[in-house]
Amino acid sequence: MPRNLSGRSFLKLLDFTTEEIQYLLDLSMQFKQLKLTHTPHKYLEGKNIVLLFEKTSTRTRCSFEVAGRDLGMGVTYLDPGSSQMGHKESLADTARVLGRMFDGIEYRGFDQQIVEDLAKYSGVPVWNGLTTDFHPTQMLADVMTAYEYFGHYKGLKWVFFGDARNNVANSLMVVCAKLGINFVACGPKENMPDEKLVKTCKAIAKENHCTITLTDDVKKAAKGANVIYTDIWVSMGEPKELWAERIKALSPYQVNKEVMSMADPDCIFLHCLPSFHDLNTTTGRQIYEEFGLPEMEVTDEVFESAQSKVFDEAENRMHTIKAVMYATLQ
Ligand code: CP
Ligand code: NVA
């Protein structure tokens, strides 16, 4: 059923109802069909958007750029450090200026409060392209990918292994609770999501007849899992000095063949990417030289296996981001 999200910002999934999230997923699948059949869909011709990045990106930036152009919009990119915001101009002033020039603003960066304030002061829809707390556009692509594989998502068991207090794990817990998916966070007690957020998600999950479980027991977590998910152990914006303690704490939660073999035979592997699964990155090589670890949060074997749907997931970032922009700007 169509929902009216026109004029809304997309800051975190807690702000959206189950039906609104389902509507965005339906719309994403429609946009994917239009793209795959080369059907033009310049529905937002004449509008302009700005992408404000305070952290680096491949998928999110490219998704906003391609989706924006496919919809007929002008797209301006401001790279990390090249805008005046926060250095020579307050956030409120920058937001009010951008709101006069653009129809929508994407923000990737640090505190959730920054993206919330951009929305407050700019007066136009603002989309969260990742903050320290949440990564909501990623979630739409993740659920869409699982839906394409299983044909449904309600009642599935999703398990996140590793740094379960990061932006991706937080957002996964929220989207699972909203959509009736059983969510398990598996990692050390120190790397569990914020208690207040867990409490909020448990209440939402109860309404949607699903569960939220926190555990450090890998076997218990993996057993019967339909989706196994992980993310890098040190997120953008965190100091590189953290690598040593994270490697020690999170190595037991690496997604490897043994973990996958405990899951449901049909289980798929997802990862928001980028991933350290081999030595083909400078960071991966530095970690190898310092700690002797050739692969980190996921083994290359799992990453490259048939169960891994990470490139479908990455492609779906573009279709889902297009749906979010269309729904909020139409
Ligand atoms: N998954 C994701 O957000 O990737 P980028 O950091 O490349 O945008
Ligand atoms: N948790 C990761 C996600 C990257 C898409 C980070 O914030 O760096």
CSV table of C-alpha atoms and ligand atoms in Angstrom, one decimal:
chain,number,residue,atom,x,y,z
A,1,MET,CA,0.0,0.0,0.0
A,2,PRO,CA,1.5,3.4,-1.0
A,3,ARG,CA,2.6,5.5,2.0
A,4,ASN,CA,3.2,9.2,2.0
A,5,LEU,CA,6.8,9.9,3.1
A,6,SER,CA,7.1,13.1,1.1
A,7,GLY,CA,9.1,15.8,3.0
A,8,ARG,CA,10.3,13.3,5.6
A,9,SER,CA,14.0,12.8,6.6
A,10,PHE,CA,15.5,9.4,6.8
A,11,LEU,CA,17.7,9.6,9.9
A,12,LYS,CA,17.2,6.3,11.7
A,13,LEU,CA,14.8,3.4,11.3
A,14,LEU,CA,13.3,4.0,14.8
A,15,ASP,CA,11.5,6.9,13.2
A,16,PHE,CA,9.6,4.7,10.7
A,17,THR,CA,6.7,2.2,11.1
A,18,THR,CA,6.9,-1.4,10.0
A,19,GLU,CA,4.5,-0.5,7.1
A,20,GLU,CA,6.7,2.5,6.0
A,21,ILE,CA,9.8,0.3,5.9
A,22,GLN,CA,7.9,-2.4,3.9
A,23,TYR,CA,6.8,0.3,1.5
A,24,LEU,CA,10.4,1.5,1.0
A,25,LEU,CA,11.4,-2.1,0.3
A,26,ASP,CA,8.6,-2.6,-2.2
A,27,LEU,CA,9.6,0.6,-3.9
A,28,SER,CA,13.2,-0.5,-4.0
A,29,MET,CA,12.2,-3.7,-5.8
A,30,GLN,CA,10.2,-1.7,-8.3
A,31,PHE,CA,13.2,0.6,-9.0
A,32,LYS,CA,15.4,-2.4,-9.4
A,33,GLN,CA,13.1,-3.7,-12.2
A,34,LEU,CA,13.1,-0.3,-13.9
A,35,LYS,CA,16.9,-0.2,-13.8
A,36,LEU,CA,17.2,-3.8,-15.1
A,37,THR,CA,14.8,-3.2,-17.9
A,38,HIS,CA,16.5,0.0,-18.8
A,39,THR,CA,13.2,1.9,-18.3
A,40,PRO,CA,13.9,5.6,-17.8
A,41,HIS,CA,12.7,7.0,-14.4
A,42,LYS,CA,13.7,10.6,-14.2
A,43,TYR,CA,10.8,11.3,-11.8
A,44,LEU,CA,12.7,14.0,-9.9
A,45,GLU,CA,14.0,16.0,-12.9
A,46,GLY,CA,14.9,19.6,-11.9
A,47,LYS,CA,15.7,18.8,-8.3
A,48,ASN,CA,19.2,19.1,-6.8
A,49,ILE,CA,20.8,17.2,-3.9
A,50,VAL,CA,24.0,17.6,-2.0
A,51,LEU,CA,26.1,14.8,-0.5
A,52,LEU,CA,28.0,15.9,2.6
A,53,PHE,CA,30.7,13.3,3.5
A,54,GLU,CA,32.9,13.7,6.6
A,55,LYS,CA,34.1,10.1,6.2
A,56,THR,CA,35.2,8.1,3.2
A,57,SER,CA,32.8,5.9,1.1
A,58,THR,CA,32.5,3.8,-2.0
A,59,ARG,CA,29.1,2.2,-2.0
A,60,THR,CA,27.1,5.0,-0.3
A,61,ARG,CA,28.5,7.8,-2.3
A,62,CYS,CA,28.2,6.0,-5.6
A,63,SER,CA,24.6,4.8,-4.7
A,64,PHE,CA,23.5,8.4,-4.0
A,65,GLU,CA,25.2,9.7,-7.1
A,66,VAL,CA,23.9,7.1,-9.6
A,67,ALA,CA,20.4,7.0,-8.0
A,68,GLY,CA,20.2,10.8,-8.0
A,69,ARG,CA,21.2,11.0,-11.7
A,70,ASP,CA,18.8,8.1,-12.6
A,71,LEU,CA,16.0,10.1,-11.0
A,72,GLY,CA,17.0,13.1,-13.1
A,73,MET,CA,18.5,15.2,-10.3
A,74,GLY,CA,21.6,17.4,-10.1
A,75,VAL,CA,24.1,15.9,-7.6
A,76,THR,CA,26.8,17.9,-5.7
A,77,TYR,CA,29.5,16.1,-3.7
A,78,LEU,CA,31.3,17.7,-0.8
A,79,ASP,CA,34.2,15.5,0.3
A,80,PRO,CA,35.6,15.0,3.8
A,81,GLY,CA,37.1,18.3,4.9
A,82,SER,CA,36.1,20.4,2.0
A,83,SER,CA,33.0,22.1,3.4
A,84,GLN,CA,33.1,24.9,5.9
A,85,MET,CA,30.8,23.1,8.3
A,86,GLY,CA,32.0,22.9,11.8
A,87,HIS,CA,35.3,24.6,11.1
A,88,LYS,CA,34.4,28.1,9.8
A,89,GLU,CA,30.7,27.9,10.0
A,90,SER,CA,28.3,26.4,12.5
A,91,LEU,CA,26.2,23.4,11.6
A,92,ALA,CA,23.0,25.4,11.9
A,93,ASP,CA,24.3,28.0,9.4
A,94,THR,CA,25.5,25.5,6.9
A,95,ALA,CA,22.2,23.6,7.1
A,96,ARG,CA,20.2,26.7,6.5
A,97,VAL,CA,22.4,27.6,3.4
A,98,LEU,CA,22.2,24.1,1.9
A,99,GLY,CA,18.5,24.1,2.6
A,100,ARG,CA,18.1,27.2,0.4
A,101,MET,CA,20.0,25.6,-2.5
A,102,PHE,CA,19.1,21.9,-2.4
A,103,ASP,CA,16.0,19.8,-2.3
A,104,GLY,CA,17.7,17.1,-0.2
A,105,ILE,CA,20.9,16.5,1.8
A,106,GLU,CA,22.8,13.3,2.5
A,107,TYR,CA,25.2,13.3,5.4
A,108,ARG,CA,27.8,10.7,6.4
A,109,GLY,CA,29.9,11.4,9.5
A,110,PHE,CA,30.0,11.3,13.2
A,111,ASP,CA,27.4,11.9,15.9
A,112,GLN,CA,23.8,11.1,15.2
A,113,GLN,CA,23.0,14.5,16.6
A,114,ILE,CA,24.7,16.1,13.6
A,115,VAL,CA,22.3,14.5,11.0
A,116,GLU,CA,19.4,15.2,13.3
A,117,ASP,CA,20.4,18.9,13.5
A,118,LEU,CA,20.9,19.1,9.7
A,119,ALA,CA,17.3,18.0,9.3
A,120,LYS,CA,16.1,20.4,12.0
A,121,TYR,CA,17.8,23.5,10.5
A,122,SER,CA,17.8,22.9,6.7
A,123,GLY,CA,14.1,22.4,6.3
A,124,VAL,CA,14.6,19.8,3.5
A,125,PRO,CA,14.7,16.0,3.7
A,126,VAL,CA,18.1,14.8,5.1
A,127,TRP,CA,19.3,11.2,4.6
A,128,ASN,CA,21.7,9.5,7.0
A,129,GLY,CA,24.5,7.9,5.0
A,130,LEU,CA,26.1,6.5,8.2
A,131,THR,CA,26.8,8.0,11.6
A,132,THR,CA,28.6,6.6,14.6
A,133,ASP,CA,25.3,5.2,15.9
A,134,PHE,CA,23.3,4.1,12.8
A,135,HIS,CA,23.5,3.1,9.1
A,136,PRO,CA,19.8,3.0,8.1
A,137,THR,CA,20.1,3.0,4.3
A,138,GLN,CA,22.4,-0.1,4.6
A,139,MET,CA,19.6,-2.0,6.3
A,140,LEU,CA,17.1,-1.6,3.5
A,141,ALA,CA,19.6,-3.2,1.1
A,142,ASP,CA,20.4,-6.0,3.6
A,143,VAL,CA,16.7,-6.9,4.1
A,144,MET,CA,16.0,-6.6,0.3
A,145,THR,CA,18.9,-9.0,-0.4
A,146,ALA,CA,17.6,-11.6,2.1
A,147,TYR,CA,14.1,-11.2,0.6
A,148,GLU,CA,15.3,-11.8,-2.9
A,149,TYR,CA,16.9,-15.0,-1.7
A,150,PHE,CA,14.3,-16.4,0.7
A,151,GLY,CA,11.1,-14.8,-0.7
A,152,HIS,CA,10.2,-13.5,2.8
A,153,TYR,CA,12.0,-12.1,5.8
A,154,LYS,CA,9.5,-12.4,8.7
A,155,GLY,CA,10.6,-15.1,11.2
A,156,LEU,CA,14.1,-15.5,9.9
A,157,LYS,CA,17.0,-15.7,12.3
A,158,TRP,CA,19.8,-13.1,11.7
A,159,VAL,CA,23.0,-13.3,13.6
A,160,PHE,CA,25.5,-10.5,13.8
A,161,PHE,CA,29.0,-11.6,14.9
A,162,GLY,CA,31.7,-9.2,16.1
A,163,ASP,CA,31.6,-5.6,17.2
A,164,ALA,CA,27.9,-5.7,18.1
A,165,ARG,CA,27.7,-2.2,19.4
A,166,ASN,CA,28.7,-0.5,16.1
A,167,ASN,CA,26.4,1.5,13.7
A,168,VAL,CA,25.6,-1.5,11.5
A,169,ALA,CA,24.8,-3.9,14.4
A,170,ASN,CA,22.6,-1.2,16.1
A,171,SER,CA,20.7,-0.6,12.9
A,172,LEU,CA,20.3,-4.4,12.2
A,173,MET,CA,18.8,-4.8,15.6
A,174,VAL,CA,16.3,-2.0,14.9
A,175,VAL,CA,15.3,-3.2,11.4
A,176,CYS,CA,14.9,-6.8,12.6
A,177,ALA,CA,12.7,-5.7,15.5
A,178,LYS,CA,10.6,-3.6,13.2
A,179,LEU,CA,10.1,-6.4,10.6
A,180,GLY,CA,9.6,-9.4,12.8
A,181,ILE,CA,13.0,-10.9,12.2
A,182,ASN,CA,14.7,-12.7,15.2
A,183,PHE,CA,18.0,-11.0,15.9
A,184,VAL,CA,21.0,-12.3,17.7
A,185,ALA,CA,24.1,-10.2,18.5
A,186,CYS,CA,27.1,-12.5,19.2
A,187,GLY,CA,30.3,-11.0,20.6
A,188,PRO,CA,32.0,-10.3,23.9
A,189,LYS,CA,29.9,-8.7,26.6
A,190,GLU,CA,31.9,-5.4,26.2
A,191,ASN,CA,30.9,-5.2,22.5
A,192,MET,CA,27.2,-5.4,23.0
A,193,PRO,CA,24.7,-2.7,21.9
A,194,ASP,CA,23.7,0.1,24.2
A,195,GLU,CA,21.3,-1.2,26.9
A,196,LYS,CA,18.8,1.6,26.3
A,197,LEU,CA,18.6,0.7,22.6
A,198,VAL,CA,18.3,-3.0,23.4
A,199,LYS,CA,15.4,-2.2,25.7
A,200,THR,CA,13.7,-0.2,23.0
A,201,CYS,CA,14.2,-2.9,20.4
A,202,LYS,CA,13.0,-5.6,22.7
A,203,ALA,CA,9.7,-3.8,23.1
A,204,ILE,CA,9.3,-3.3,19.4
A,205,ALA,CA,10.2,-6.9,18.8
A,206,LYS,CA,7.6,-8.1,21.2
A,207,GLU,CA,4.9,-6.2,19.2
A,208,ASN,CA,6.2,-7.9,16.0
A,209,HIS,CA,6.4,-11.4,17.5
A,210,CYS,CA,10.2,-11.7,17.2
A,211,THR,CA,13.1,-11.8,19.6
A,212,ILE,CA,16.3,-10.0,20.4
A,213,THR,CA,19.1,-12.1,21.9
A,214,LEU,CA,22.6,-11.0,23.1
A,215,THR,CA,25.1,-13.8,23.6
A,216,ASP,CA,28.8,-14.6,23.6
A,217,ASP,CA,28.1,-18.3,22.7
A,218,VAL,CA,29.0,-18.8,19.0
A,219,LYS,CA,27.5,-22.2,18.7
A,220,LYS,CA,24.2,-21.1,20.2
A,221,ALA,CA,24.1,-18.1,18.0
A,222,ALA,CA,24.9,-19.8,14.7
A,223,LYS,CA,22.6,-22.8,15.2
A,224,GLY,CA,19.8,-22.6,12.7
A,225,ALA,CA,20.8,-19.1,11.5
A,226,ASN,CA,19.3,-18.0,8.1
A,227,VAL,CA,21.5,-14.9,7.7
A,228,ILE,CA,25.0,-14.5,9.2
A,229,TYR,CA,26.3,-11.0,9.2
A,230,THR,CA,29.5,-9.3,10.2
A,231,ASP,CA,31.3,-6.0,9.9
A,232,ILE,CA,34.9,-4.7,10.3
A,233,TRP,CA,36.2,-4.7,13.8
A,234,VAL,CA,37.4,-1.1,14.0
A,235,SER,CA,34.9,1.4,12.4
A,236,MET,CA,35.7,4.7,10.6
A,237,GLY,CA,36.5,7.4,13.1
A,238,GLU,CA,37.8,5.0,15.8
A,239,PRO,CA,41.6,5.2,16.6
A,240,LYS,CA,43.8,2.7,14.9
A,241,GLU,CA,45.3,1.9,18.3
A,242,LEU,CA,42.1,-0.1,19.0
A,243,TRP,CA,43.2,-2.8,16.5
A,244,ALA,CA,45.2,-4.8,19.1
A,245,GLU,CA,42.4,-5.1,21.7
A,246,ARG,CA,39.7,-5.6,19.0
A,247,ILE,CA,41.7,-8.4,17.4
A,248,LYS,CA,42.1,-10.1,20.7
A,249,ALA,CA,38.5,-9.7,21.8
A,250,LEU,CA,36.8,-10.4,18.4
A,251,SER,CA,38.9,-13.1,16.8
A,252,PRO,CA,36.7,-15.8,18.5
A,253,TYR,CA,33.7,-14.3,16.6
A,254,GLN,CA,35.2,-14.5,13.2
A,255,VAL,CA,32.8,-15.9,10.5
A,256,ASN,CA,34.5,-18.9,9.1
A,257,LYS,CA,33.5,-22.2,7.6
A,258,GLU,CA,33.0,-23.8,10.9
A,259,VAL,CA,30.5,-21.1,12.0
A,260,MET,CA,28.6,-21.4,8.7
A,261,SER,CA,28.4,-25.1,9.0
A,262,MET,CA,26.5,-24.7,12.3
A,263,ALA,CA,23.8,-22.5,10.6
A,264,ASP,CA,20.9,-23.6,8.5
A,265,PRO,CA,22.1,-25.3,5.3
A,266,ASP,CA,20.4,-22.5,3.3
A,267,CYS,CA,22.1,-19.8,5.4
A,268,ILE,CA,23.5,-16.8,3.5
A,269,PHE,CA,26.4,-14.5,4.5
A,270,LEU,CA,26.0,-10.7,4.4
A,271,HIS,CA,28.5,-7.9,5.1
A,272,CYS,CA,28.0,-4.2,4.5
A,273,LEU,CA,31.5,-4.0,3.1
A,274,PRO,CA,34.3,-3.0,2.9
A,275,SER,CA,35.8,-6.2,4.4
A,276,PHE,CA,39.2,-7.4,5.5
A,277,HIS,CA,39.0,-11.0,4.1
A,278,ASP,CA,42.4,-11.1,2.4
A,279,LEU,CA,45.7,-9.3,2.1
A,280,ASN,CA,44.7,-7.2,-0.8
A,281,THR,CA,44.4,-3.9,1.1
A,282,THR,CA,47.0,-1.7,2.8
A,283,THR,CA,45.3,-2.0,6.2
A,284,GLY,CA,45.0,-5.8,5.8
A,285,ARG,CA,48.7,-6.1,5.0
A,286,GLN,CA,49.6,-3.8,8.0
A,287,ILE,CA,47.5,-5.9,10.3
A,288,TYR,CA,49.1,-9.0,9.0
A,289,GLU,CA,52.6,-7.7,9.5
A,290,GLU,CA,51.8,-6.5,13.0
A,291,PHE,CA,49.5,-9.3,14.3
A,292,GLY,CA,50.0,-12.2,11.8
A,293,LEU,CA,46.3,-12.3,10.9
A,294,PRO,CA,45.7,-13.0,7.2
A,295,GLU,CA,42.0,-12.4,7.3
A,296,MET,CA,39.8,-10.8,10.0
A,297,GLU,CA,36.1,-10.6,10.6
A,298,VAL,CA,35.4,-13.2,7.8
A,299,THR,CA,37.6,-15.7,6.1
A,300,ASP,CA,38.2,-15.4,2.4
A,301,GLU,CA,36.7,-18.9,2.0
A,302,VAL,CA,33.3,-17.7,3.3
A,303,PHE,CA,33.5,-14.4,1.6
A,304,GLU,CA,34.0,-16.0,-1.8
A,305,SER,CA,31.6,-18.9,-1.2
A,306,ALA,CA,28.2,-19.4,-2.9
A,307,GLN,CA,26.5,-18.6,0.4
A,308,SER,CA,28.0,-15.1,0.3
A,309,LYS,CA,25.5,-12.5,-1.2
A,310,VAL,CA,27.6,-9.5,-0.5
A,311,PHE,CA,27.7,-8.1,-4.0
A,312,ASP,CA,24.0,-8.4,-4.5
A,313,GLU,CA,23.7,-6.6,-1.2
A,314,ALA,CA,26.1,-3.9,-2.4
A,315,GLU,CA,24.1,-3.4,-5.7
A,316,ASN,CA,20.9,-3.2,-3.6
A,317,ARG,CA,22.3,-0.1,-1.9
A,318,MET,CA,21.7,1.8,-5.0
A,319,HIS,CA,18.1,0.7,-5.6
A,320,THR,CA,17.1,1.2,-1.9
A,321,ILE,CA,18.7,4.7,-1.7
A,322,LYS,CA,16.8,5.6,-4.9
A,323,ALA,CA,13.6,4.5,-3.2
A,324,VAL,CA,14.4,6.6,-0.1
A,325,MET,CA,15.1,9.7,-2.2
A,326,TYR,CA,12.1,9.3,-4.4
A,327,ALA,CA,9.7,8.6,-1.4
A,328,THR,CA,10.9,11.6,0.5
A,329,LEU,CA,11.2,14.1,-2.4
A,330,GLN,CA,8.3,13.2,-4.7
B,1,CP,N1,28.6,-0.2,3.2
B,1,CP,C1,29.0,1.0,3.1
B,1,CP,O1,28.4,2.0,3.6
B,1,CP,O2,30.1,1.2,2.2
B,1,CP,P1,30.9,2.5,2.0
B,1,CP,O3,31.6,2.9,3.2
B,1,CP,O4,31.8,2.2,0.8
B,1,CP,O5,29.9,3.6,1.6
B,2,NVA,N1,30.9,0.0,10.9
B,2,NVA,C1,31.5,0.4,9.7
B,2,NVA,C2,30.5,0.4,8.6
B,2,NVA,C3,31.1,0.8,7.3
B,2,NVA,C4,30.1,0.8,6.2
B,2,NVA,C5,32.1,1.8,9.9
B,2,NVA,O1,31.4,2.7,10.5
B,2,NVA,O2,33.2,2.1,9.5
